[in-house]
Structures are given as C-alpha cells and as structure tokens.
Amino acid sequence: MKDSPHREDIEAEIGALAFDRLAALGHKPAAQRIQAEQEIAGPAAWARVLTEAQTGEISTGAWTDLYRADPEGYQEARAGEIPGLGGEVRRFDISAAREVEASAGFQGIR
C-alpha cells in the first residue's frame, strides 16, 4: 500500500470503514457525523466525478463515492452524454459494486 498510486484513496477507504463501524456500534458523535455526511454525499460525489472527468481520469474512489451516494445516478451516468463518462462508469461498475459489498460485509451488513 505504501507505494501504491492509490494510497490516498486506500487510506480514506480504511478510515471511512472504521468510522462507519464506530457509528454502527452506537458511538453517538460518529452516528451524527455519518448522518450529516449523508445529507451532502450526493452533491459532493457528483462534483468529484465531474471535476475528475474534466481532467480526463476519474478515480475509483470518486466512482465508489457516487455509487454509494446515488446508485440511480451512477447507473444513469453509465449511459451519460458526457464524453468519456459512460465508458469510465462501465469500467468501474463491477469494482465499485464489489467495494460497497465488501464494505457492507466488513460492517456485518448483508
């Protein structure tokens, strides 16, 4: 992981999983923060995906965020009119679904 080009995304994902677990265990500040984050997750995820699309490369982390925050929008983006966006979504579709599934399994949710 130390030499991975995706190190920041990996670290963020691990931190998010640990925080989600705290919230699931009833840690009130963590649960409150999760609720607040969920309220802005959709717009934030879309902003990240579209910003990265402008630079030409959309990260796995951005797709995962969008998949989690707006599954319907994620699916719609697969057939989107934005040049290159649909292709990127198709490429990360299976990866994002697996990451979300793995995260749910880690939290004991199935």
Tab-separated table of C-alpha atoms in Angstrom:
chain	number	residue	atom	x	y	z
A	1	MET	CA	0.000	0.000	0.000
A	2	LYS	CA	2.887	2.338	0.794
A	3	ASP	CA	3.990	2.502	-2.844
A	4	SER	CA	0.519	2.334	-4.392
A	5	PRO	CA	-0.504	5.190	-6.676
A	6	HIS	CA	-3.911	4.895	-4.976
A	7	ARG	CA	-2.555	5.233	-1.445
A	8	GLU	CA	-4.715	8.226	-0.518
A	9	ASP	CA	-7.895	6.510	-1.741
A	10	ILE	CA	-6.997	3.331	0.163
A	11	GLU	CA	-6.278	5.212	3.377
A	12	ALA	CA	-9.509	7.188	3.057
A	13	GLU	CA	-11.476	3.980	2.489
A	14	ILE	CA	-9.980	2.281	5.546
A	15	GLY	CA	-10.684	5.346	7.671
A	16	ALA	CA	-14.263	5.500	6.418
A	17	LEU	CA	-14.802	1.814	7.210
A	18	ALA	CA	-13.507	2.275	10.755
A	19	PHE	CA	-15.683	5.347	11.254
A	20	ASP	CA	-18.751	3.549	9.858
A	21	ARG	CA	-18.108	0.711	12.291
A	22	LEU	CA	-17.992	3.127	15.231
A	23	ALA	CA	-21.327	4.586	14.139
A	24	ALA	CA	-22.815	1.100	13.769
A	25	LEU	CA	-21.708	0.302	17.311
A	26	GLY	CA	-23.658	3.294	18.589
A	27	HIS	CA	-20.932	5.897	19.046
A	28	LYS	CA	-23.182	8.985	19.026
A	29	PRO	CA	-20.720	11.557	17.595
A	30	ALA	CA	-19.822	9.146	14.789
A	31	ALA	CA	-23.501	8.457	14.037
A	32	GLN	CA	-24.267	12.193	13.942
A	33	ARG	CA	-21.362	12.836	11.603
A	34	ILE	CA	-22.446	9.979	9.321
A	35	GLN	CA	-25.950	11.474	9.116
A	36	ALA	CA	-24.561	14.925	8.290
A	37	GLU	CA	-22.263	13.456	5.635
A	38	GLN	CA	-25.121	11.508	4.042
A	39	GLU	CA	-27.032	14.732	3.528
A	40	ILE	CA	-24.271	16.161	1.335
A	41	ALA	CA	-22.870	12.918	-0.086
A	42	GLY	CA	-24.766	13.007	-3.393
A	43	PRO	CA	-23.818	16.511	-4.482
A	44	ALA	CA	-20.246	16.031	-3.249
A	45	ALA	CA	-19.873	12.747	-5.152
A	46	TRP	CA	-21.219	14.241	-8.368
A	47	ALA	CA	-18.928	17.249	-8.006
A	48	ARG	CA	-15.922	14.969	-7.588
A	49	VAL	CA	-16.811	12.762	-10.571
A	50	LEU	CA	-17.469	15.714	-12.876
A	51	THR	CA	-14.348	17.565	-11.742
A	52	GLU	CA	-12.212	14.485	-12.358
A	53	ALA	CA	-13.936	13.887	-15.705
A	54	GLN	CA	-12.756	17.310	-16.820
A	55	THR	CA	-9.158	16.293	-16.170
A	56	GLY	CA	-9.640	13.075	-18.140
A	57	GLU	CA	-9.305	10.450	-15.410
A	58	ILE	CA	-11.956	9.547	-12.853
A	59	SER	CA	-10.606	7.698	-9.832
A	60	THR	CA	-12.049	4.534	-8.354
A	61	GLY	CA	-12.683	6.481	-5.161
A	62	ALA	CA	-14.837	9.018	-6.996
A	63	TRP	CA	-16.914	6.266	-8.630
A	64	THR	CA	-17.295	4.470	-5.318
A	65	ASP	CA	-18.473	7.661	-3.637
A	66	LEU	CA	-21.050	8.199	-6.377
A	67	TYR	CA	-22.193	4.575	-6.272
A	68	ARG	CA	-22.743	4.809	-2.525
A	69	ALA	CA	-24.374	8.234	-2.517
A	70	ASP	CA	-26.531	7.986	-5.632
A	71	PRO	CA	-26.883	4.452	-7.044
A	72	GLU	CA	-29.551	5.521	-9.538
A	73	GLY	CA	-27.484	8.466	-10.726
A	74	TYR	CA	-24.472	6.215	-11.008
A	75	GLN	CA	-26.414	3.866	-13.275
A	76	GLU	CA	-27.726	6.779	-15.347
A	77	ALA	CA	-24.183	8.069	-15.774
A	78	ARG	CA	-23.327	4.762	-17.445
A	79	ALA	CA	-25.346	5.891	-20.425
A	80	GLY	CA	-24.482	9.578	-19.955
A	81	GLU	CA	-23.928	12.143	-22.634
A	82	ILE	CA	-20.672	13.365	-21.095
A	83	PRO	CA	-17.816	12.325	-23.382
A	84	GLY	CA	-15.847	9.528	-21.777
A	85	LEU	CA	-18.005	9.422	-18.659
A	86	GLY	CA	-20.106	6.427	-19.730
A	87	GLY	CA	-17.019	4.402	-20.588
A	88	GLU	CA	-15.387	5.195	-17.282
A	89	VAL	CA	-18.533	4.199	-15.384
A	90	ARG	CA	-18.761	0.872	-17.186
A	91	ARG	CA	-15.119	0.169	-16.363
A	92	PHE	CA	-15.585	0.852	-12.663
A	93	ASP	CA	-19.100	-0.595	-12.321
A	94	ILE	CA	-18.053	-4.024	-11.083
A	95	SER	CA	-15.209	-2.623	-8.983
A	96	ALA	CA	-17.475	-0.152	-7.168
A	97	ALA	CA	-20.146	-2.762	-6.544
A	98	ARG	CA	-17.552	-5.099	-5.061
A	99	GLU	CA	-16.114	-2.369	-2.837
A	100	VAL	CA	-19.535	-1.455	-1.487
A	101	GLU	CA	-20.356	-5.132	-0.948
A	102	ALA	CA	-17.047	-5.698	0.836
A	103	SER	CA	-17.663	-2.647	3.000
A	104	ALA	CA	-21.122	-3.903	3.944
A	105	GLY	CA	-19.659	-7.309	4.777
A	106	PHE	CA	-16.988	-5.719	6.939
A	107	GLN	CA	-19.688	-3.893	8.873
A	108	GLY	CA	-21.688	-7.088	9.307
A	109	ILE	CA	-24.429	-5.848	6.976
A	110	ARG	CA	-25.740	-8.232	4.335
